[in-house]
CSV table of N, CA and C in Angstrom, one decimal:
chain,number,residue,atom,x,y,z
N,23,UNK,N,0.8,-1.2,0.0
N,23,UNK,CA,0.0,0.0,0.0
N,23,UNK,C,0.9,1.3,0.0
N,24,UNK,N,1.9,1.3,0.8
N,24,UNK,CA,2.8,2.4,0.9
N,24,UNK,C,3.5,2.6,-0.4
N,25,UNK,N,4.0,1.5,-1.0
N,25,UNK,CA,4.7,1.6,-2.3
N,25,UNK,C,3.8,2.2,-3.3
N,26,UNK,N,2.6,1.7,-3.4
N,26,UNK,CA,1.6,2.3,-4.4
N,26,UNK,C,1.4,3.8,-4.1
N,27,UNK,N,1.3,4.2,-2.9
N,27,UNK,CA,1.0,5.6,-2.6
N,27,UNK,C,2.2,6.5,-3.0
N,28,UNK,N,3.4,6.0,-3.0
N,28,UNK,CA,4.5,6.8,-3.4
N,28,UNK,C,4.5,6.9,-4.9
N,29,UNK,N,3.7,6.2,-5.7
N,29,UNK,CA,3.7,6.3,-7.1
N,29,UNK,C,2.7,7.4,-7.6
N,30,UNK,N,1.9,8.0,-6.6
N,30,UNK,CA,1.0,9.0,-7.0
N,30,UNK,C,1.7,10.3,-7.2
N,31,UNK,N,1.2,11.1,-8.2
N,31,UNK,CA,1.9,12.4,-8.6
N,31,UNK,C,2.0,13.4,-7.4
N,32,UNK,N,1.0,13.5,-6.5
N,32,UNK,CA,1.1,14.5,-5.5
N,32,UNK,C,2.2,14.3,-4.5
N,33,UNK,N,2.7,13.1,-4.4
N,33,UNK,CA,3.9,12.8,-3.5
N,33,UNK,C,5.1,13.5,-4.0
N,34,UNK,N,5.2,13.8,-5.3
N,34,UNK,CA,6.4,14.4,-5.8
N,34,UNK,C,6.7,15.8,-5.2
N,35,UNK,N,5.6,16.4,-4.7
N,35,UNK,CA,5.7,17.8,-4.1
N,35,UNK,C,5.9,17.7,-2.6
N,36,UNK,N,5.9,16.5,-2.0
N,36,UNK,CA,6.2,16.3,-0.6
N,36,UNK,C,5.2,15.4,0.0
N,37,UNK,N,5.5,14.9,1.2
N,37,UNK,CA,4.6,14.0,1.9
N,37,UNK,C,5.0,14.0,3.4
N,38,UNK,N,4.1,13.6,4.2
N,38,UNK,CA,4.4,13.4,5.7
N,38,UNK,C,3.9,12.0,6.0
N,39,UNK,N,4.8,11.3,6.7
N,39,UNK,CA,4.4,10.0,7.3
N,39,UNK,C,4.2,10.2,8.8
N,40,UNK,N,3.1,9.7,9.3
N,40,UNK,CA,2.8,9.9,10.7
N,40,UNK,C,2.8,8.5,11.4
N,41,UNK,N,3.7,8.3,12.3
N,41,UNK,CA,3.8,7.0,13.0
N,41,UNK,C,4.5,5.9,12.3
N,42,UNK,N,5.1,6.2,11.2
N,42,UNK,CA,5.9,5.2,10.4
N,42,UNK,C,7.1,5.9,9.8
N,43,UNK,N,8.2,5.3,9.9
N,43,UNK,CA,8.5,4.0,10.5
N,43,UNK,C,8.5,4.0,12.0
N,44,UNK,N,8.3,2.8,12.6
N,44,UNK,CA,8.3,2.7,14.0
N,44,UNK,C,9.5,2.1,14.6
N,45,UNK,N,10.4,1.6,13.8
N,45,UNK,CA,11.6,1.0,14.2
N,45,UNK,C,12.7,1.1,13.1
N,46,UNK,N,13.9,0.9,13.5
N,46,UNK,CA,15.0,1.0,12.6
N,46,UNK,C,14.9,0.1,11.3
N,47,UNK,N,14.4,-1.1,11.5
N,47,UNK,CA,14.3,-2.0,10.4
N,47,UNK,C,13.3,-1.4,9.4
N,48,UNK,N,12.2,-0.9,9.9
N,48,UNK,CA,11.2,-0.3,8.9
N,48,UNK,C,11.9,1.0,8.3
N,49,UNK,N,12.7,1.7,9.0
N,49,UNK,CA,13.3,2.9,8.4
N,49,UNK,C,14.3,2.5,7.3
N,50,UNK,N,15.0,1.4,7.5
N,50,UNK,CA,15.9,1.0,6.4
N,50,UNK,C,15.1,0.5,5.2
N,51,UNK,N,14.0,-0.2,5.4
N,51,UNK,CA,13.2,-0.6,4.3
N,51,UNK,C,12.6,0.6,3.6
N,52,UNK,N,12.1,1.5,4.3
N,52,UNK,CA,11.6,2.8,3.8
N,52,UNK,C,12.6,3.5,2.9
N,53,UNK,N,13.9,3.6,3.4
N,53,UNK,CA,14.9,4.2,2.6
N,53,UNK,C,15.1,3.5,1.3
N,54,UNK,N,15.1,2.1,1.3
N,54,UNK,CA,15.2,1.3,0.0
N,54,UNK,C,14.1,1.7,-0.9
N,55,UNK,N,12.9,1.7,-0.4
N,55,UNK,CA,11.7,2.0,-1.3
N,55,UNK,C,11.8,3.4,-1.9
N,56,UNK,N,12.2,4.4,-1.0
N,56,UNK,CA,12.3,5.8,-1.5
N,56,UNK,C,13.4,6.0,-2.5
N,57,UNK,N,14.5,5.3,-2.3
N,57,UNK,CA,15.6,5.4,-3.2
N,57,UNK,C,15.2,4.9,-4.6
N,58,UNK,N,14.5,3.8,-4.6
N,58,UNK,CA,14.0,3.2,-5.9
N,58,UNK,C,13.0,4.1,-6.6
N,59,UNK,N,12.3,4.9,-5.8
N,59,UNK,CA,11.3,5.9,-6.3
N,59,UNK,C,11.9,7.3,-6.6
N,60,UNK,N,13.2,7.4,-6.3
N,60,UNK,CA,13.9,8.7,-6.4
N,60,UNK,C,13.3,9.8,-5.5
N,61,UNK,N,12.9,9.3,-4.3
N,61,UNK,CA,12.3,10.2,-3.3
N,61,UNK,C,13.2,10.2,-2.1
N,62,UNK,N,13.0,11.1,-1.2
N,62,UNK,CA,13.9,11.1,0.0
N,62,UNK,C,13.1,11.8,1.2
N,63,UNK,N,13.7,11.6,2.4
N,63,UNK,CA,13.1,12.2,3.6
N,63,UNK,C,14.0,13.4,3.9
N,64,UNK,N,13.3,14.6,4.1
N,64,UNK,CA,14.1,15.8,4.6
N,64,UNK,C,14.3,15.7,6.1
N,65,UNK,N,13.3,15.4,6.9
N,65,UNK,CA,13.4,15.4,8.3
N,65,UNK,C,12.6,14.2,8.9
N,66,UNK,N,13.1,13.7,10.0
N,66,UNK,CA,12.4,12.8,10.8
N,66,UNK,C,12.1,13.6,12.1
N,67,UNK,N,10.9,14.1,12.2
N,67,UNK,CA,10.5,14.9,13.4
N,67,UNK,C,10.1,14.0,14.5
N,68,UNK,N,10.6,14.3,15.7
N,68,UNK,CA,10.2,13.6,16.9
N,68,UNK,C,9.5,14.6,17.8
N,69,UNK,N,8.2,14.4,18.1
N,69,UNK,CA,7.6,15.3,19.1
N,69,UNK,C,7.9,14.7,20.4
N,70,UNK,N,8.8,15.5,21.1
N,70,UNK,CA,9.4,15.1,22.4
N,70,UNK,C,8.7,15.7,23.6
N,71,UNK,N,7.9,14.9,24.3
N,71,UNK,CA,7.1,15.4,25.4
N,71,UNK,C,7.6,14.5,26.7
N,72,UNK,N,7.4,15.1,27.8
N,72,UNK,CA,7.8,14.4,29.1
N,72,UNK,C,6.7,13.3,29.3
N,73,UNK,N,7.2,12.4,30.1
N,73,UNK,CA,6.3,11.3,30.4
N,73,UNK,C,5.0,11.8,31.2
N,74,UNK,N,5.2,12.8,32.0
N,74,UNK,CA,4.1,13.4,32.8
N,74,UNK,C,3.0,13.9,31.8
N,75,UNK,N,3.5,14.7,30.8
N,75,UNK,CA,2.6,15.3,29.9
N,75,UNK,C,1.9,14.2,29.0
N,76,UNK,N,2.7,13.3,28.6
N,76,UNK,CA,2.1,12.2,27.7
N,76,UNK,C,1.0,11.5,28.5
N,77,UNK,N,1.2,11.1,29.7
N,77,UNK,CA,0.2,10.4,30.5
N,77,UNK,C,-1.0,11.3,30.7
N,78,UNK,N,-0.8,12.6,31.0
N,78,UNK,CA,-1.9,13.5,31.2
N,78,UNK,C,-2.8,13.6,29.9
N,79,UNK,N,-2.1,13.7,28.8
N,79,UNK,CA,-2.8,13.9,27.5
N,79,UNK,C,-3.6,12.6,27.2
N,80,UNK,N,-2.9,11.5,27.3
N,80,UNK,CA,-3.5,10.2,26.8
N,80,UNK,C,-4.6,9.7,27.8
N,81,UNK,N,-4.3,9.9,29.1
N,81,UNK,CA,-5.3,9.4,30.1
N,81,UNK,C,-6.5,10.2,30.2
N,82,UNK,N,-6.5,11.4,29.6
N,82,UNK,CA,-7.7,12.3,29.6
N,82,UNK,C,-8.6,12.1,28.4
N,83,UNK,N,-8.2,11.3,27.5
N,83,UNK,CA,-9.0,11.1,26.3
N,83,UNK,C,-10.3,10.3,26.6
N,84,UNK,N,-11.4,10.8,25.9
N,84,UNK,CA,-12.7,10.2,26.0
N,84,UNK,C,-13.3,10.0,24.6
N,85,UNK,N,-14.0,8.9,24.5
N,85,UNK,CA,-14.6,8.5,23.2
N,85,UNK,C,-16.1,8.3,23.3
N,86,UNK,N,-16.8,8.7,22.3
N,86,UNK,CA,-18.3,8.5,22.3
N,86,UNK,C,-18.6,7.0,22.0
N,87,UNK,N,-19.4,6.4,22.8
N,87,UNK,CA,-19.7,4.9,22.5
N,87,UNK,C,-20.6,4.7,21.3
N,88,UNK,N,-21.2,5.8,20.8
N,88,UNK,CA,-22.1,5.7,19.6
N,88,UNK,C,-21.5,6.2,18.3
N,89,UNK,N,-21.1,7.5,18.4
N,89,UNK,CA,-20.6,8.1,17.1
N,89,UNK,C,-19.1,8.2,17.0
N,90,UNK,N,-18.4,7.9,18.1
N,90,UNK,CA,-16.9,7.9,18.0
N,90,UNK,C,-16.3,9.2,18.2
N,91,UNK,N,-17.0,10.3,18.5
N,91,UNK,CA,-16.5,11.6,18.7
N,91,UNK,C,-15.4,11.6,19.8
N,92,UNK,N,-14.4,12.4,19.7
N,92,UNK,CA,-13.4,12.5,20.7
N,92,UNK,C,-13.5,13.7,21.6
N,93,UNK,N,-13.2,13.5,22.8
N,93,UNK,CA,-13.1,14.6,23.8
N,93,UNK,C,-11.9,14.4,24.7
N,94,UNK,N,-11.7,15.4,25.6
N,94,UNK,CA,-10.6,15.3,26.6
N,94,UNK,C,-11.1,15.8,27.9
N,95,UNK,N,-10.8,15.2,29.0
N,95,UNK,CA,-11.3,15.6,30.3
N,95,UNK,C,-11.0,17.0,30.6
N,96,UNK,N,-9.8,17.5,30.2
N,96,UNK,CA,-9.5,18.9,30.5
N,96,UNK,C,-9.3,19.8,29.3
N,97,UNK,N,-8.7,19.3,28.2
N,97,UNK,CA,-8.4,20.1,27.0
N,97,UNK,C,-9.6,20.3,26.1
N,98,UNK,N,-10.6,19.4,26.1
N,98,UNK,CA,-11.7,19.5,25.3
N,98,UNK,C,-12.9,18.8,25.9
N,99,UNK,N,-13.3,19.2,27.1
N,99,UNK,CA,-14.4,18.5,27.8
N,99,UNK,C,-15.7,18.6,27.2
N,100,UNK,N,-16.6,17.6,27.4
N,100,UNK,CA,-17.9,17.7,26.9
N,100,UNK,C,-18.7,18.7,27.7
N,101,UNK,N,-19.8,19.2,27.2
N,101,UNK,CA,-20.6,20.2,27.9
N,101,UNK,C,-21.2,19.6,29.2
N,102,UNK,N,-21.6,18.3,29.1
N,102,UNK,CA,-22.2,17.5,30.2
N,102,UNK,C,-21.2,16.4,30.4
N,103,UNK,N,-20.8,16.2,31.7
N,103,UNK,CA,-19.8,15.2,32.0
N,103,UNK,C,-20.2,13.8,31.5
N,104,UNK,N,-19.2,13.2,30.7
N,104,UNK,CA,-19.3,11.9,30.2
N,104,UNK,C,-20.5,11.7,29.2
N,105,UNK,N,-21.0,12.7,28.6
N,105,UNK,CA,-22.1,12.7,27.6
N,105,UNK,C,-21.6,13.3,26.4
N,106,UNK,N,-21.8,12.7,25.2
N,106,UNK,CA,-21.3,13.2,23.9
N,106,UNK,C,-22.1,14.5,23.6
N,107,UNK,N,-21.4,15.5,23.2
N,107,UNK,CA,-22.1,16.8,22.7
N,107,UNK,C,-22.8,16.6,21.4
N,108,UNK,N,-22.3,15.6,20.6
N,108,UNK,CA,-22.9,15.5,19.3
N,108,UNK,C,-24.1,14.6,19.2
N,109,UNK,N,-24.1,13.5,20.0
N,109,UNK,CA,-25.2,12.6,19.8
N,109,UNK,C,-25.9,12.2,21.2
N,110,UNK,N,-25.3,12.6,22.3
N,110,UNK,CA,-25.9,12.4,23.6
N,110,UNK,C,-25.6,11.0,24.2
N,111,UNK,N,-24.8,10.2,23.5
N,111,UNK,CA,-24.5,8.9,24.0
N,111,UNK,C,-23.4,9.0,25.1
N,112,UNK,N,-23.2,7.9,25.8
N,112,UNK,CA,-22.2,7.9,26.9
N,112,UNK,C,-20.8,7.9,26.3
N,113,UNK,N,-19.9,8.6,27.0
N,113,UNK,CA,-18.5,8.6,26.7
N,113,UNK,C,-17.8,7.6,27.6
N,114,UNK,N,-16.7,7.1,27.0
N,114,UNK,CA,-15.9,6.1,27.8
N,114,UNK,C,-14.4,6.3,27.6
N,115,UNK,N,-13.6,5.8,28.5
N,115,UNK,CA,-12.1,5.8,28.3
N,115,UNK,C,-11.7,4.5,27.8
N,116,UNK,N,-10.9,4.5,26.7
N,116,UNK,CA,-10.3,3.3,26.2
N,116,UNK,C,-9.4,2.6,27.2
N,117,UNK,N,-9.3,1.3,27.2
N,117,UNK,CA,-8.4,0.6,28.1
N,117,UNK,C,-6.9,1.1,27.8
N,118,UNK,N,-6.6,1.3,26.5
N,118,UNK,CA,-5.3,1.8,26.1
N,118,UNK,C,-4.9,3.1,26.7
N,119,UNK,N,-5.9,3.9,27.2
N,119,UNK,CA,-5.7,5.2,27.7
N,119,UNK,C,-5.6,5.3,29.3
N,120,UNK,N,-5.6,4.1,29.9
N,120,UNK,CA,-5.4,4.1,31.3
N,120,UNK,C,-3.9,4.2,31.7
N,121,UNK,N,-3.6,4.8,32.8
N,121,UNK,CA,-2.2,5.2,33.1
N,121,UNK,C,-1.3,4.0,33.1
N,122,UNK,N,-1.7,2.9,33.6
N,122,UNK,CA,-0.8,1.7,33.7
N,122,UNK,C,-0.5,1.2,32.3
N,123,UNK,N,-1.5,1.2,31.4
N,123,UNK,CA,-1.3,0.8,30.0
N,123,UNK,C,-0.4,1.8,29.3
N,124,UNK,N,-0.6,3.0,29.5
N,124,UNK,CA,0.3,4.1,28.9
N,124,UNK,C,1.7,3.9,29.3
N,125,UNK,N,2.0,3.6,30.5
N,125,UNK,CA,3.4,3.4,31.0
N,125,UNK,C,4.0,2.2,30.3
N,126,UNK,N,3.3,1.2,30.1
N,126,UNK,CA,3.8,0.0,29.4
N,126,UNK,C,4.0,0.3,27.9
N,127,UNK,N,3.1,1.1,27.3
N,127,UNK,CA,3.3,1.4,25.9
N,127,UNK,C,4.5,2.3,25.7
N,128,UNK,N,4.7,3.2,26.7
N,128,UNK,CA,5.9,4.1,26.6
N,128,UNK,C,7.2,3.3,26.7
N,129,UNK,N,7.2,2.3,27.5
N,129,UNK,CA,8.4,1.5,27.6
N,129,UNK,C,8.7,0.7,26.3
N,130,UNK,N,7.7,0.2,25.7
N,130,UNK,CA,7.8,-0.5,24.4
N,130,UNK,C,8.3,0.5,23.4
N,131,UNK,N,7.7,1.7,23.4
N,131,UNK,CA,8.0,2.8,22.4
N,131,UNK,C,9.5,3.1,22.6
N,132,UNK,N,10.0,3.3,23.8
N,132,UNK,CA,11.4,3.7,24.0
N,132,UNK,C,12.3,2.7,23.4
N,133,UNK,N,12.0,1.4,23.6
N,133,UNK,CA,12.8,0.3,23.1
N,133,UNK,C,12.9,0.3,21.6
N,134,UNK,N,11.8,0.7,21.0
N,134,UNK,CA,11.8,0.7,19.5
N,134,UNK,C,12.3,2.0,19.0
N,135,UNK,N,12.0,3.1,19.7
N,135,UNK,CA,12.3,4.4,19.1
N,135,UNK,C,13.7,4.8,19.3
N,136,UNK,N,14.4,4.4,20.3
N,136,UNK,CA,15.8,4.8,20.5
N,136,UNK,C,16.7,4.4,19.3
N,137,UNK,N,16.6,3.2,18.9
N,137,UNK,CA,17.4,2.8,17.7
N,137,UNK,C,17.0,3.6,16.4
N,138,UNK,N,15.7,3.9,16.3
N,138,UNK,CA,15.1,4.6,15.2
N,138,UNK,C,15.7,6.1,15.2
N,139,UNK,N,15.7,6.7,16.4
N,139,UNK,CA,16.2,8.0,16.5
N,139,UNK,C,17.7,8.0,16.1
N,140,UNK,N,18.5,7.0,16.6
N,140,UNK,CA,19.9,6.9,16.2
N,140,UNK,C,20.1,6.8,14.7
N,141,UNK,N,19.2,6.0,14.1
N,141,UNK,CA,19.3,5.8,12.6
N,141,UNK,C,19.2,7.1,11.9
N,142,UNK,N,18.2,8.0,12.3
N,142,UNK,CA,18.0,9.2,11.6
N,142,UNK,C,19.0,10.3,12.1
N,143,UNK,N,19.5,10.2,13.3
N,143,UNK,CA,20.6,11.1,13.7
N,143,UNK,C,21.8,10.8,12.9
N,144,UNK,N,22.1,9.6,12.6
N,144,UNK,CA,23.3,9.2,11.8
N,144,UNK,C,23.2,9.8,10.4
N,145,UNK,N,21.9,10.0,9.9
N,145,UNK,CA,21.7,10.6,8.6
N,145,UNK,C,21.5,12.1,8.7
N,146,UNK,N,21.6,12.6,9.9
N,146,UNK,CA,21.4,14.1,10.1
N,146,UNK,C,20.0,14.6,9.7
N,147,UNK,N,19.0,13.7,9.9
N,147,UNK,CA,17.7,14.0,9.6
N,147,UNK,C,16.8,14.2,10.8
N,148,UNK,N,17.2,13.7,11.9
N,148,UNK,CA,16.4,13.8,13.2
N,148,UNK,C,16.3,15.2,13.7
N,149,UNK,N,15.1,15.6,14.0
N,149,UNK,CA,14.8,16.9,14.6
N,149,UNK,C,13.8,16.7,15.8
N,150,UNK,N,14.3,16.9,17.0
N,150,UNK,CA,13.4,16.8,18.2
N,150,UNK,C,12.6,18.1,18.3
N,151,UNK,N,11.3,18.0,18.4
N,151,UNK,CA,10.5,19.2,18.6
N,151,UNK,C,9.9,19.1,20.0
N,152,UNK,N,10.2,20.1,20.9
N,152,UNK,CA,9.6,20.1,22.2
N,152,UNK,C,8.1,20.1,22.1
N,153,UNK,N,7.5,19.2,22.8
N,153,UNK,CA,6.0,19.1,22.7
N,153,UNK,C,5.3,19.1,24.0
N,154,UNK,N,5.9,19.6,25.0
N,154,UNK,CA,5.2,19.8,26.3
N,154,UNK,C,4.3,21.0,26.3
N,155,UNK,N,4.5,21.9,25.3
N,155,UNK,CA,3.7,23.2,25.3
N,155,UNK,C,2.3,22.9,24.7
N,156,UNK,N,1.5,23.9,24.7
N,156,UNK,CA,0.2,23.8,24.1
N,156,UNK,C,0.3,23.5,22.6
N,157,UNK,N,-0.7,22.8,22.1
N,157,UNK,CA,-0.7,22.4,20.7
N,157,UNK,C,-0.5,23.5,19.7
N,158,UNK,N,-1.0,24.7,19.8
N,158,UNK,CA,-0.8,25.7,18.8
N,158,UNK,C,0.7,26.1,18.7
N,159,UNK,N,1.4,26.1,19.8
N,159,UNK,CA,2.8,26.4,19.8
N,159,UNK,C,3.6,25.3,19.2
N,160,UNK,N,3.3,24.1,19.5
N,160,UNK,CA,4.0,22.9,18.9
N,160,UNK,C,3.8,22.9,17.4
N,161,UNK,N,2.5,23.1,17.0
N,161,UNK,CA,2.2,23.2,15.5
N,161,UNK,C,3.1,24.3,14.9
N,162,UNK,N,3.1,25.5,15.5
N,162,UNK,CA,3.9,26.6,14.9
N,162,UNK,C,5.4,26.1,14.7
N,163,UNK,N,5.9,25.5,15.7
N,163,UNK,CA,7.3,25.0,15.6
N,163,UNK,C,7.5,24.0,14.6
N,164,UNK,N,6.6,23.0,14.4
N,164,UNK,CA,6.7,22.0,13.4
N,164,UNK,C,6.6,22.7,12.0
N,165,UNK,N,5.7,23.6,11.8
N,165,UNK,CA,5.5,24.3,10.5
N,165,UNK,C,6.8,25.1,10.2
N,166,UNK,N,7.4,25.7,11.2
N,166,UNK,CA,8.6,26.4,10.9
N,166,UNK,C,9.7,25.5,10.4
N,167,UNK,N,9.8,24.3,10.9
N,167,UNK,CA,10.8,23.4,10.5
N,167,UNK,C,10.5,22.9,9.0
N,168,UNK,N,9.2,22.6,8.8
N,168,UNK,CA,8.8,22.2,7.5
N,168,UNK,C,9.0,23.2,6.4
N,169,UNK,N,8.8,24.5,6.8
N,169,UNK,CA,9.0,25.6,5.8
N,169,UNK,C,10.5,25.7,5.4
N,170,UNK,N,11.4,25.3,6.2
N,170,UNK,CA,12.8,25.4,5.9
N,170,UNK,C,13.1,24.5,4.7
N,171,UNK,N,12.4,23.4,4.5
N,171,UNK,CA,12.7,22.5,3.4
N,171,UNK,C,11.9,22.9,2.2
N,172,UNK,N,10.9,23.8,2.3
N,172,UNK,CA,10.1,24.1,1.2
N,172,UNK,C,10.8,24.9,0.1
């Protein structure tokens, strides 16, 4: 699917991959694919947030049981506690968003991400973006980096 997507004309003007590659082996394979397509990666952006902030953000997520709308306990709360603003159904917290699960996911992530970061650092493509700040500031910083390569 990814290989086919790289064949589309709009990719020639640029692309963003979100959440891929997830490990160094995938990054090496991606480089092979891109080389064959005469494409390349300008930057590997890492949104770098503290464990405390990551846990706060993920553990606050709420999802509508009916329509799937997303809310956050503090950042984007529903008008009525635990009730969807859009359809009135109950909101719930995913098992993946409980603190204990998040901590386990972070451990797995670090084990996979550290070699991936090293891979892109070796190519001088890794850019860490501080992400503890509010979303608009993080977005501003990401866009500033992307504009450099435009």
